[in-house]
Amino acid sequence: MIHTHVLWLCLCLITKSSHAFVPSQAIFLTLSPSSSRPTTTTILNETPLGNDASSTTTTTTTTTSYSGPASKPLLDKVTQSESSPSHDLSAKYQPLPLTASNIKSLDLTSTISTLTIPELKQLSNELRWEILESVSKTGGHLGSSLGVVELTVALHHVFNTPIDKIIWDVAHQCYPHKILTGRRSRMHSIRQQDGISGFCKRKESYYDAFGAGHSSTSISAAQGMSIGKQIVSPQEKNNCIAVIGDGAITGGMAYEAMNSAGYLKNRMIVILNDNGQVSLPTGTMSAGGNGPASSLSAYTSKILVSRKFQTFRDVAKGVSKLFPENIQEMNKKIDEYARGMVSGGTFFEELGFYYVGPVDGHDLDNLVPILEKLRDSPSNKPILLHLKTNKGHGYPPAENASDKMHGVGKFDVATGVQVKPAKKGEPSLTSVFANTLIDVAAEDRKIVGITAAMPGGTGMDIFGRRFPKRTFDVGIAEQHAVTMAAGMATEGLKPFVCIYSTFMQRGYDQVVHDVCIQNLPVRMILDRAGLVGNDGPTHHGSFDLTYMGTLPGLTIMAPSDELELQNMIHTAAKLDSGPSVVRFPRGVGYGVDKLRNLFGYDFLAEDEDVGHHHGAPVEIGKGRIVRKVGGHGQKQTKNTARGDTKKNRVAILSFGTRLHESLVAADDLEKANPNLGVTVADARFMKPLDIDLVRELASNNSVIVTCEENAIGGFGDHVLHFLALDGALDNGDLKVRPMVLPDSWIEAGPQFEQYEQAGLNAKHISRTLLRLTNLVTAPLLSE
């Protein structure tokens, strides 16, 4: 009976505690009685902070100028070995499991493991400033990397990397990791042509265990690695660490992996880097308010573990050992339940994980010994360590603007002000889309916008400011976004699902099964279609025409310029008979001068603001001739001999924004070849294909070159397929060549240079046509 009263009393105290501990600031788990939760660290402009670099006091200053330490002795010490030729990891990399016997020559982090806690704090300070100074010159992902500096230092101090695997998810958190693992001297090249990647990349370093340019994949990968280690090297220590943060935990794949890991009981450590970031920007107005787009984020933000409760829990655990086994088991259940009420850990523990946290991710005094305990644990049960971190930690401009300082251009370290172009350019295609959608939504209240954690990148932040109740940010959940849109469509809404082309790959089954098979009028807006520049191969939208083009009943269109983008948004808004896709690239509009003079848009006034042109629907499945033989307007030549025979007539059939380069190529070709006549057409639609236009071009020309910003299997292949079935190739008097992205991964670099590498600029189009008309002799393309 006394046991029952004790348990009842314990439960009452725990329950009372769960209601009592809801302060405005979280109280973090600590290991030593003398330690206390650090407040936000502010790095000042005076000098290196020495052994107290991560001082846990808040400093007040009226200055707005920030500067780093004059020297970085510890960072120099721990990175000195990267200058050795034996540490040219990219040259020595082999995709094979590493063992203790062959890793000695590659050990770049052994020095970190010898440092004391005060030295680790100083190293963190130096590393943080190294990131600031580097990214200020190159641009890149800043806030996320600043937020994991202490965690990165602690991980490389505690674990035996690269034998122990660390997976960064999303991998744009990896800048401090790269600096500590042999790439400090190459940080000036990050996200540049022929430089190092802005994400973890296996072929770049042994220390990059797994690439994660998208998100939510780390737990699955870590589980696979853990299983592999257990089977291949059962005698070796098995430590696989998945660092998942910056919103990646909202992706459904993370929960699939946790469910599997808990069931299979694979030894692994999942570190939840909880910085409150789910979407970019976080403050987007939407139907869910303007907070992070995730109930999980709200859930974890309420996770509190008080010192008082921890002390009581430790005592309760000790007392429970005196009870009979059945009472101990009951106490254990009460303890787990109480932890769930106060800390939220029950959610993760129901998935089979042992939950630890929350822990201050910037407090090395506690973080290091916790990681050491987890490293040395003999248990095979997966563990989830919940860290609370501040995005942009240690640099006030980044702390105060976590959205704007997430991905930055070049900026002034002293002030945090980003460098802006001296002259205001044309509006981005993303903003053109968003403002056009606002126009059509103002006339049709059934139009709604959906995004998957990228409101800023897709223009949904602009739409959300005008129509917050019609804006839905679902977090990193593309599959859910597509099927939710399908559900909306069944009720008569007109959903616009706005997702990067590369991210839509994650929702492809839902496009097939939930949208296309049911022929639901979901409008899929694929931003960043084509080559994207410095984010590289993980973010190129290279495949959407290939994977979307196989689906029956799907309308696919691609605008050639900003006016066509406006027209196609109006077209999609009116298309209720089935699903549709509008794809457009990363970039800006051309402006009125180029639209008039190169594209022949003489309906535009010379001083007209293109942004005030509102667009109108175009006919489904109908392309257009943009340039006839001899050019157009004032540029049109009167040479009657030009293109007088079919042999001397060629056509460029463009789909999307390669139309600009096609028009430049046509002008250059006719200027250099007085007998050659070049027609340029804009297909507008890939499905349904304008077969009348294709037949006209095939009938009037000896050569057709199709041009698109997509891999093999896209628009050009659809044209070839039609021409073959239509018999246009049977007589041998028509040559057809598709110009597409090469069958290789195009690395980070400026977009123009990527088009050069892909062979899709004007000079490449010209040379292709010259070779096909036998005006030049050129080597055949290699496989």
mmCIF file with all atom_site columns, C-alpha atoms in Angstrom, residues 504-683:
data_model
loop_
_atom_site.group_PDB
_atom_site.id
_atom_site.type_symbol
_atom_site.label_atom_id
_atom_site.label_alt_id
_atom_site.label_comp_id
_atom_site.label_asym_id
_atom_site.label_entity_id
_atom_site.label_seq_id
_atom_site.pdbx_PDB_ins_code
_atom_site.Cartn_x
_atom_site.Cartn_y
_atom_site.Cartn_z
_atom_site.occupancy
_atom_site.B_iso_or_equiv
_atom_site.pdbx_formal_charge
_atom_site.auth_seq_id
_atom_site.auth_comp_id
_atom_site.auth_asym_id
_atom_site.auth_atom_id
_atom_site.pdbx_PDB_model_num
ATOM 1   C CA . MET A 1 504 ? 9.155   18.017 -57.272  1.00 0.00 ? 504 MET A CA 1
ATOM 2   C CA . GLN A 1 505 ? 11.073  14.812 -57.950  1.00 0.00 ? 505 GLN A CA 1
ATOM 3   C CA . ARG A 1 506 ? 10.233  13.866 -54.361  1.00 0.00 ? 506 ARG A CA 1
ATOM 4   C CA . GLY A 1 507 ? 6.508   14.075 -55.074  1.00 0.00 ? 507 GLY A CA 1
ATOM 5   C CA . TYR A 1 508 ? 6.445   12.274 -58.411  1.00 0.00 ? 508 TYR A CA 1
ATOM 6   C CA . ASP A 1 509 ? 4.368   9.278  -57.333  1.00 0.00 ? 509 ASP A CA 1
ATOM 7   C CA . GLN A 1 510 ? 1.719   11.650 -56.011  1.00 0.00 ? 510 GLN A CA 1
ATOM 8   C CA . VAL A 1 511 ? 1.720   13.516 -59.342  1.00 0.00 ? 511 VAL A CA 1
ATOM 9   C CA . VAL A 1 512 ? 1.120   10.213 -61.127  1.00 0.00 ? 512 VAL A CA 1
ATOM 10  C CA . HIS A 1 513 ? -1.311  8.499  -58.784  1.00 0.00 ? 513 HIS A CA 1
ATOM 11  C CA . ASP A 1 514 ? -3.184  11.283 -57.026  1.00 0.00 ? 514 ASP A CA 1
ATOM 12  C CA . VAL A 1 515 ? -3.271  13.971 -59.720  1.00 0.00 ? 515 VAL A CA 1
ATOM 13  C CA . CYS A 1 516 ? -2.868  12.613 -63.248  1.00 0.00 ? 516 CYS A CA 1
ATOM 14  C CA . ILE A 1 517 ? -4.676  9.284  -63.042  1.00 0.00 ? 517 ILE A CA 1
ATOM 15  C CA . GLN A 1 518 ? -7.642  11.120 -61.514  1.00 0.00 ? 518 GLN A CA 1
ATOM 16  C CA . ASN A 1 519 ? -7.252  13.986 -64.017  1.00 0.00 ? 519 ASN A CA 1
ATOM 17  C CA . LEU A 1 520 ? -7.522  16.615 -61.300  1.00 0.00 ? 520 LEU A CA 1
ATOM 18  C CA . PRO A 1 521 ? -6.858  20.253 -62.273  1.00 0.00 ? 521 PRO A CA 1
ATOM 19  C CA . VAL A 1 522 ? -3.806  20.835 -60.112  1.00 0.00 ? 522 VAL A CA 1
ATOM 20  C CA . ARG A 1 523 ? -1.455  23.537 -61.405  1.00 0.00 ? 523 ARG A CA 1
ATOM 21  C CA . MET A 1 524 ? 2.183   22.627 -60.774  1.00 0.00 ? 524 MET A CA 1
ATOM 22  C CA . ILE A 1 525 ? 4.559   25.593 -60.942  1.00 0.00 ? 525 ILE A CA 1
ATOM 23  C CA . LEU A 1 526 ? 8.149   24.420 -61.298  1.00 0.00 ? 526 LEU A CA 1
ATOM 24  C CA . ASP A 1 527 ? 10.546  27.216 -60.447  1.00 0.00 ? 527 ASP A CA 1
ATOM 25  C CA . ARG A 1 528 ? 14.315  26.730 -60.976  1.00 0.00 ? 528 ARG A CA 1
ATOM 26  C CA . ALA A 1 529 ? 13.703  24.544 -64.032  1.00 0.00 ? 529 ALA A CA 1
ATOM 27  C CA . GLY A 1 530 ? 17.002  24.050 -65.817  1.00 0.00 ? 530 GLY A CA 1
ATOM 28  C CA . LEU A 1 531 ? 20.480  25.048 -64.633  1.00 0.00 ? 531 LEU A CA 1
ATOM 29  C CA . VAL A 1 532 ? 20.526  27.024 -61.392  1.00 0.00 ? 532 VAL A CA 1
ATOM 30  C CA . GLY A 1 533 ? 24.089  28.244 -60.997  1.00 0.00 ? 533 GLY A CA 1
ATOM 31  C CA . ASN A 1 534 ? 26.022  28.025 -57.766  1.00 0.00 ? 534 ASN A CA 1
ATOM 32  C CA . ASP A 1 535 ? 23.856  25.446 -55.972  1.00 0.00 ? 535 ASP A CA 1
ATOM 33  C CA . GLY A 1 536 ? 25.017  22.863 -58.491  1.00 0.00 ? 536 GLY A CA 1
ATOM 34  C CA . PRO A 1 537 ? 23.744  19.411 -59.451  1.00 0.00 ? 537 PRO A CA 1
ATOM 35  C CA . THR A 1 538 ? 21.575  18.804 -56.376  1.00 0.00 ? 538 THR A CA 1
ATOM 36  C CA . HIS A 1 539 ? 19.425  21.787 -57.336  1.00 0.00 ? 539 HIS A CA 1
ATOM 37  C CA . HIS A 1 540 ? 19.423  21.770 -61.138  1.00 0.00 ? 540 HIS A CA 1
ATOM 38  C CA . GLY A 1 541 ? 15.933  21.269 -62.548  1.00 0.00 ? 541 GLY A CA 1
ATOM 39  C CA . SER A 1 542 ? 17.195  18.999 -65.310  1.00 0.00 ? 542 SER A CA 1
ATOM 40  C CA . PHE A 1 543 ? 14.635  16.230 -65.455  1.00 0.00 ? 543 PHE A CA 1
ATOM 41  C CA . ASP A 1 544 ? 11.082  17.522 -65.091  1.00 0.00 ? 544 ASP A CA 1
ATOM 42  C CA . LEU A 1 545 ? 10.243  17.455 -68.819  1.00 0.00 ? 545 LEU A CA 1
ATOM 43  C CA . THR A 1 546 ? 11.440  13.859 -68.916  1.00 0.00 ? 546 THR A CA 1
ATOM 44  C CA . TYR A 1 547 ? 9.529   12.596 -65.905  1.00 0.00 ? 547 TYR A CA 1
ATOM 45  C CA . MET A 1 548 ? 6.450   14.739 -66.458  1.00 0.00 ? 548 MET A CA 1
ATOM 46  C CA . GLY A 1 549 ? 6.317   14.222 -70.221  1.00 0.00 ? 549 GLY A CA 1
ATOM 47  C CA . THR A 1 550 ? 5.415   10.549 -69.913  1.00 0.00 ? 550 THR A CA 1
ATOM 48  C CA . LEU A 1 551 ? 2.134   11.220 -68.099  1.00 0.00 ? 551 LEU A CA 1
ATOM 49  C CA . PRO A 1 552 ? -1.101  11.105 -70.135  1.00 0.00 ? 552 PRO A CA 1
ATOM 50  C CA . GLY A 1 553 ? -3.410  14.094 -69.975  1.00 0.00 ? 553 GLY A CA 1
ATOM 51  C CA . LEU A 1 554 ? -0.851  16.479 -68.463  1.00 0.00 ? 554 LEU A CA 1
ATOM 52  C CA . THR A 1 555 ? -0.485  19.900 -70.089  1.00 0.00 ? 555 THR A CA 1
ATOM 53  C CA . ILE A 1 556 ? 3.134   21.105 -70.004  1.00 0.00 ? 556 ILE A CA 1
ATOM 54  C CA . MET A 1 557 ? 4.166   24.631 -70.950  1.00 0.00 ? 557 MET A CA 1
ATOM 55  C CA . ALA A 1 558 ? 7.330   26.696 -70.638  1.00 0.00 ? 558 ALA A CA 1
ATOM 56  C CA . PRO A 1 559 ? 7.550   30.467 -71.113  1.00 0.00 ? 559 PRO A CA 1
ATOM 57  C CA . SER A 1 560 ? 10.357  32.009 -73.151  1.00 0.00 ? 560 SER A CA 1
ATOM 58  C CA . ASP A 1 561 ? 10.302  35.347 -71.324  1.00 0.00 ? 561 ASP A CA 1
ATOM 59  C CA . GLU A 1 562 ? 8.530   37.314 -68.609  1.00 0.00 ? 562 GLU A CA 1
ATOM 60  C CA . LEU A 1 563 ? 5.534   38.248 -70.770  1.00 0.00 ? 563 LEU A CA 1
ATOM 61  C CA . GLU A 1 564 ? 4.993   34.642 -71.764  1.00 0.00 ? 564 GLU A CA 1
ATOM 62  C CA . LEU A 1 565 ? 5.233   33.648 -68.102  1.00 0.00 ? 565 LEU A CA 1
ATOM 63  C CA . GLN A 1 566 ? 2.386   36.026 -67.322  1.00 0.00 ? 566 GLN A CA 1
ATOM 64  C CA . ASN A 1 567 ? 0.356   34.579 -70.198  1.00 0.00 ? 567 ASN A CA 1
ATOM 65  C CA . MET A 1 568 ? 0.903   31.011 -69.053  1.00 0.00 ? 568 MET A CA 1
ATOM 66  C CA . ILE A 1 569 ? -0.158  31.702 -65.470  1.00 0.00 ? 569 ILE A CA 1
ATOM 67  C CA . HIS A 1 570 ? -3.393  33.106 -66.858  1.00 0.00 ? 570 HIS A CA 1
ATOM 68  C CA . THR A 1 571 ? -3.669  30.032 -69.096  1.00 0.00 ? 571 THR A CA 1
ATOM 69  C CA . ALA A 1 572 ? -3.154  27.617 -66.199  1.00 0.00 ? 572 ALA A CA 1
ATOM 70  C CA . ALA A 1 573 ? -5.715  29.488 -64.101  1.00 0.00 ? 573 ALA A CA 1
ATOM 71  C CA . LYS A 1 574 ? -8.341  28.965 -66.811  1.00 0.00 ? 574 LYS A CA 1
ATOM 72  C CA . LEU A 1 575 ? -7.457  25.321 -67.451  1.00 0.00 ? 575 LEU A CA 1
ATOM 73  C CA . ASP A 1 576 ? -9.961  23.258 -65.460  1.00 0.00 ? 576 ASP A CA 1
ATOM 74  C CA . SER A 1 577 ? -10.092 20.153 -67.644  1.00 0.00 ? 577 SER A CA 1
ATOM 75  C CA . GLY A 1 578 ? -6.988  18.497 -66.193  1.00 0.00 ? 578 GLY A CA 1
ATOM 76  C CA . PRO A 1 579 ? -3.591  18.957 -64.522  1.00 0.00 ? 579 PRO A CA 1
ATOM 77  C CA . SER A 1 580 ? -0.949  21.324 -65.868  1.00 0.00 ? 580 SER A CA 1
ATOM 78  C CA . VAL A 1 581 ? 2.715   22.264 -65.441  1.00 0.00 ? 581 VAL A CA 1
ATOM 79  C CA . VAL A 1 582 ? 4.401   25.606 -65.949  1.00 0.00 ? 582 VAL A CA 1
ATOM 80  C CA . ARG A 1 583 ? 8.203   25.444 -65.733  1.00 0.00 ? 583 ARG A CA 1
ATOM 81  C CA . PHE A 1 584 ? 10.547  28.433 -65.710  1.00 0.00 ? 584 PHE A CA 1
ATOM 82  C CA . PRO A 1 585 ? 14.189  28.917 -64.808  1.00 0.00 ? 585 PRO A CA 1
ATOM 83  C CA . ARG A 1 586 ? 16.068  30.816 -62.163  1.00 0.00 ? 586 ARG A CA 1
ATOM 84  C CA . GLY A 1 587 ? 16.737  34.267 -63.519  1.00 0.00 ? 587 GLY A CA 1
ATOM 85  C CA . VAL A 1 588 ? 15.343  37.688 -64.341  1.00 0.00 ? 588 VAL A CA 1
ATOM 86  C CA . GLY A 1 589 ? 13.294  39.135 -67.141  1.00 0.00 ? 589 GLY A CA 1
ATOM 87  C CA . TYR A 1 590 ? 14.826  40.579 -70.310  1.00 0.00 ? 590 TYR A CA 1
ATOM 88  C CA . GLY A 1 591 ? 13.340  44.062 -70.159  1.00 0.00 ? 591 GLY A CA 1
ATOM 89  C CA . VAL A 1 592 ? 11.499  46.112 -72.741  1.00 0.00 ? 592 VAL A CA 1
ATOM 90  C CA . ASP A 1 593 ? 14.486  46.899 -75.008  1.00 0.00 ? 593 ASP A CA 1
ATOM 91  C CA . LYS A 1 594 ? 15.416  43.292 -75.624  1.00 0.00 ? 594 LYS A CA 1
ATOM 92  C CA . LEU A 1 595 ? 11.798  42.174 -75.890  1.00 0.00 ? 595 LEU A CA 1
ATOM 93  C CA . ARG A 1 596 ? 11.178  44.763 -78.607  1.00 0.00 ? 596 ARG A CA 1
ATOM 94  C CA . ASN A 1 597 ? 14.413  44.468 -80.541  1.00 0.00 ? 597 ASN A CA 1
ATOM 95  C CA . LEU A 1 598 ? 15.272  40.773 -80.299  1.00 0.00 ? 598 LEU A CA 1
ATOM 96  C CA . PHE A 1 599 ? 11.909  39.126 -79.691  1.00 0.00 ? 599 PHE A CA 1
ATOM 97  C CA . GLY A 1 600 ? 9.993   41.474 -81.999  1.00 0.00 ? 600 GLY A CA 1
ATOM 98  C CA . TYR A 1 601 ? 7.415   42.528 -79.404  1.00 0.00 ? 601 TYR A CA 1
ATOM 99  C CA . ASP A 1 602 ? 6.587   45.781 -81.176  1.00 0.00 ? 602 ASP A CA 1
ATOM 100 C CA . PHE A 1 603 ? 3.304   46.036 -79.262  1.00 0.00 ? 603 PHE A CA 1
ATOM 101 C CA . LEU A 1 604 ? 5.369   47.233 -76.304  1.00 0.00 ? 604 LEU A CA 1
ATOM 102 C CA . ALA A 1 605 ? 6.080   50.943 -76.038  1.00 0.00 ? 605 ALA A CA 1
ATOM 103 C CA . GLU A 1 606 ? 9.738   51.897 -75.818  1.00 0.00 ? 606 GLU A CA 1
ATOM 104 C CA . ASP A 1 607 ? 9.338   53.233 -72.273  1.00 0.00 ? 607 ASP A CA 1
ATOM 105 C CA . GLU A 1 608 ? 6.743   50.691 -71.116  1.00 0.00 ? 608 GLU A CA 1
ATOM 106 C CA . ASP A 1 609 ? 7.174   49.066 -67.735  1.00 0.00 ? 609 ASP A CA 1
ATOM 107 C CA . VAL A 1 610 ? 6.878   45.352 -68.501  1.00 0.00 ? 610 VAL A CA 1
ATOM 108 C CA . GLY A 1 611 ? 5.711   44.760 -64.944  1.00 0.00 ? 611 GLY A CA 1
ATOM 109 C CA . HIS A 1 612 ? 2.490   46.611 -65.761  1.00 0.00 ? 612 HIS A CA 1
ATOM 110 C CA . HIS A 1 613 ? 1.709   44.176 -68.571  1.00 0.00 ? 613 HIS A CA 1
ATOM 111 C CA . HIS A 1 614 ? -0.796  41.750 -67.046  1.00 0.00 ? 614 HIS A CA 1
ATOM 112 C CA . GLY A 1 615 ? -0.868  38.923 -69.575  1.00 0.00 ? 615 GLY A CA 1
ATOM 113 C CA . ALA A 1 616 ? -3.724  36.900 -71.036  1.00 0.00 ? 616 ALA A CA 1
ATOM 114 C CA . PRO A 1 617 ? -4.489  33.224 -71.690  1.00 0.00 ? 617 PRO A CA 1
ATOM 115 C CA . VAL A 1 618 ? -3.038  31.615 -74.804  1.00 0.00 ? 618 VAL A CA 1
ATOM 116 C CA . GLU A 1 619 ? -4.536  28.785 -76.823  1.00 0.00 ? 619 GLU A CA 1
ATOM 117 C CA . ILE A 1 620 ? -3.693  25.370 -75.371  1.00 0.00 ? 620 ILE A CA 1
ATOM 118 C CA . GLY A 1 621 ? -1.240  23.408 -77.511  1.00 0.00 ? 621 GLY A CA 1
ATOM 119 C CA . LYS A 1 622 ? -0.411  26.230 -79.912  1.00 0.00 ? 622 LYS A CA 1
ATOM 120 C CA . GLY A 1 623 ? 3.104   27.543 -80.516  1.00 0.00 ? 623 GLY A CA 1
ATOM 121 C CA . ARG A 1 624 ? 4.209   30.550 -82.566  1.00 0.00 ? 624 ARG A CA 1
ATOM 122 C CA . ILE A 1 625 ? 6.676   31.677 -85.178  1.00 0.00 ? 625 ILE A CA 1
ATOM 123 C CA . VAL A 1 626 ? 8.796   34.349 -83.507  1.00 0.00 ? 626 VAL A CA 1
ATOM 124 C CA . ARG A 1 627 ? 11.261  35.082 -86.293  1.00 0.00 ? 627 ARG A CA 1
ATOM 125 C CA . LYS A 1 628 ? 10.801  34.530 -90.011  1.00 0.00 ? 628 LYS A CA 1
ATOM 126 C CA . VAL A 1 629 ? 13.544  34.241 -92.609  1.00 0.00 ? 629 VAL A CA 1
ATOM 127 C CA . GLY A 1 630 ? 15.345  37.578 -92.799  1.00 0.00 ? 630 GLY A CA 1
ATOM 128 C CA . GLY A 1 631 ? 14.457  38.668 -89.280  1.00 0.00 ? 631 GLY A CA 1
ATOM 129 C CA . HIS A 1 632 ? 11.652  40.923 -88.138  1.00 0.00 ? 632 HIS A CA 1
ATOM 130 C CA . GLY A 1 633 ? 10.839  44.595 -87.842  1.00 0.00 ? 633 GLY A CA 1
ATOM 131 C CA . GLN A 1 634 ? 13.565  47.093 -88.723  1.00 0.00 ? 634 GLN A CA 1
ATOM 132 C CA . LYS A 1 635 ? 16.171  44.323 -88.647  1.00 0.00 ? 635 LYS A CA 1
ATOM 133 C CA . GLN A 1 636 ? 14.493  42.348 -91.438  1.00 0.00 ? 636 GLN A CA 1
ATOM 134 C CA . THR A 1 637 ? 16.641  42.045 -94.566  1.00 0.00 ? 637 THR A CA 1
ATOM 135 C CA . LYS A 1 638 ? 15.335  42.352 -98.133  1.00 0.00 ? 638 LYS A CA 1
ATOM 136 C CA . ASN A 1 639 ? 17.667  39.718 -99.619  1.00 0.00 ? 639 ASN A CA 1
ATOM 137 C CA . THR A 1 640 ? 15.386  37.768 -101.955 1.00 0.00 ? 640 THR A CA 1
ATOM 138 C CA . ALA A 1 641 ? 18.016  35.067 -102.478 1.00 0.00 ? 641 ALA A CA 1
ATOM 139 C CA . ARG A 1 642 ? 18.070  34.210 -98.805  1.00 0.00 ? 642 ARG A CA 1
ATOM 140 C CA . GLY A 1 643 ? 16.427  30.857 -98.192  1.00 0.00 ? 643 GLY A CA 1
ATOM 141 C CA . ASP A 1 644 ? 15.187  30.630 -101.776 1.00 0.00 ? 644 ASP A CA 1
ATOM 142 C CA . THR A 1 645 ? 15.368  26.823 -101.678 1.00 0.00 ? 645 THR A CA 1
ATOM 143 C CA . LYS A 1 646 ? 14.467  24.344 -98.981  1.00 0.00 ? 646 LYS A CA 1
ATOM 144 C CA . LYS A 1 647 ? 18.115  23.335 -98.768  1.00 0.00 ? 647 LYS A CA 1
ATOM 145 C CA . ASN A 1 648 ? 18.980  26.846 -97.613  1.00 0.00 ? 648 ASN A CA 1
ATOM 146 C CA . ARG A 1 649 ? 16.200  27.061 -95.040  1.00 0.00 ? 649 ARG A CA 1
ATOM 147 C CA . VAL A 1 650 ? 16.634  25.891 -91.446  1.00 0.00 ? 650 VAL A CA 1
ATOM 148 C CA . ALA A 1 651 ? 14.498  26.171 -88.330  1.00 0.00 ? 651 ALA A CA 1
ATOM 149 C CA . ILE A 1 652 ? 15.116  26.390 -84.618  1.00 0.00 ? 652 ILE A CA 1
ATOM 150 C CA . LEU A 1 653 ? 12.254  25.117 -82.487  1.00 0.00 ? 653 LEU A CA 1
ATOM 151 C CA . SER A 1 654 ? 12.822  26.318 -78.937  1.00 0.00 ? 654 SER A CA 1
ATOM 152 C CA . PHE A 1 655 ? 10.999  25.335 -75.804  1.00 0.00 ? 655 PHE A CA 1
ATOM 153 C CA . GLY A 1 656 ? 11.388  27.712 -72.864  1.00 0.00 ? 656 GLY A CA 1
ATOM 154 C CA . THR A 1 657 ? 14.064  30.287 -72.244  1.00 0.00 ? 657 THR A CA 1
ATOM 155 C CA . ARG A 1 658 ? 16.597  29.063 -74.817  1.00 0.00 ? 658 ARG A CA 1
ATOM 156 C CA . LEU A 1 659 ? 14.531  31.148 -77.231  1.00 0.00 ? 659 LEU A CA 1
ATOM 157 C CA . HIS A 1 660 ? 16.754  34.142 -76.516  1.00 0.00 ? 660 HIS A CA 1
ATOM 158 C CA . GLU A 1 661 ? 19.884  32.235 -77.541  1.00 0.00 ? 661 GLU A CA 1
ATOM 159 C CA . SER A 1 662 ? 18.048  30.824 -80.552  1.00 0.00 ? 662 SER A CA 1
ATOM 160 C CA . LEU A 1 663 ? 17.207  34.318 -81.790  1.00 0.00 ? 663 LEU A CA 1
ATOM 161 C CA . VAL A 1 664 ? 20.778  35.507 -81.280  1.00 0.00 ? 664 VAL A CA 1
ATOM 162 C CA . ALA A 1 665 ? 22.034  32.454 -83.175  1.00 0.00 ? 665 ALA A CA 1
ATOM 163 C CA . ALA A 1 666 ? 19.607  33.109 -86.039  1.00 0.00 ? 666 ALA A CA 1
ATOM 164 C CA . ASP A 1 667 ? 20.771  36.713 -86.426  1.00 0.00 ? 667 ASP A CA 1
ATOM 165 C CA . ASP A 1 668 ? 24.422  35.653 -86.339  1.00 0.00 ? 668 ASP A CA 1
ATOM 166 C CA . LEU A 1 669 ? 23.884  32.871 -88.893  1.00 0.00 ? 669 LEU A CA 1
ATOM 167 C CA . GLU A 1 670 ? 22.093  35.071 -91.419  1.00 0.00 ? 670 GLU A CA 1
ATOM 168 C CA . LYS A 1 671 ? 24.620  37.846 -91.011  1.00 0.00 ? 671 LYS A CA 1
ATOM 169 C CA . ALA A 1 672 ? 27.494  35.473 -91.800  1.00 0.00 ? 672 ALA A CA 1
ATOM 170 C CA . ASN A 1 673 ? 25.671  33.440 -94.499  1.00 0.00 ? 673 ASN A CA 1
ATOM 171 C CA . PRO A 1 674 ? 23.715  35.536 -97.032  1.00 0.00 ? 674 PRO A CA 1
ATOM 172 C CA . ASN A 1 675 ? 21.966  32.547 -98.606  1.00 0.00 ? 675 ASN A CA 1
ATOM 173 C CA . LEU A 1 676 ? 20.866  30.913 -95.379  1.00 0.00 ? 676 LEU A CA 1
ATOM 174 C CA . GLY A 1 677 ? 17.365  31.590 -94.073  1.00 0.00 ? 677 GLY A CA 1
ATOM 175 C CA . VAL A 1 678 ? 16.608  30.881 -90.397  1.00 0.00 ? 678 VAL A CA 1
ATOM 176 C CA . THR A 1 679 ? 13.167  30.568 -88.878  1.00 0.00 ? 679 THR A CA 1
ATOM 177 C CA . VAL A 1 680 ? 12.785  30.565 -85.101  1.00 0.00 ? 680 VAL A CA 1
ATOM 178 C CA . ALA A 1 681 ? 9.683   29.141 -83.439  1.00 0.00 ? 681 ALA A CA 1
ATOM 179 C CA . ASP A 1 682 ? 8.590   29.005 -79.831  1.00 0.00 ? 682 ASP A CA 1
ATOM 180 C CA . ALA A 1 683 ? 6.759   25.757 -79.086  1.00 0.00 ? 683 ALA A CA 1
#
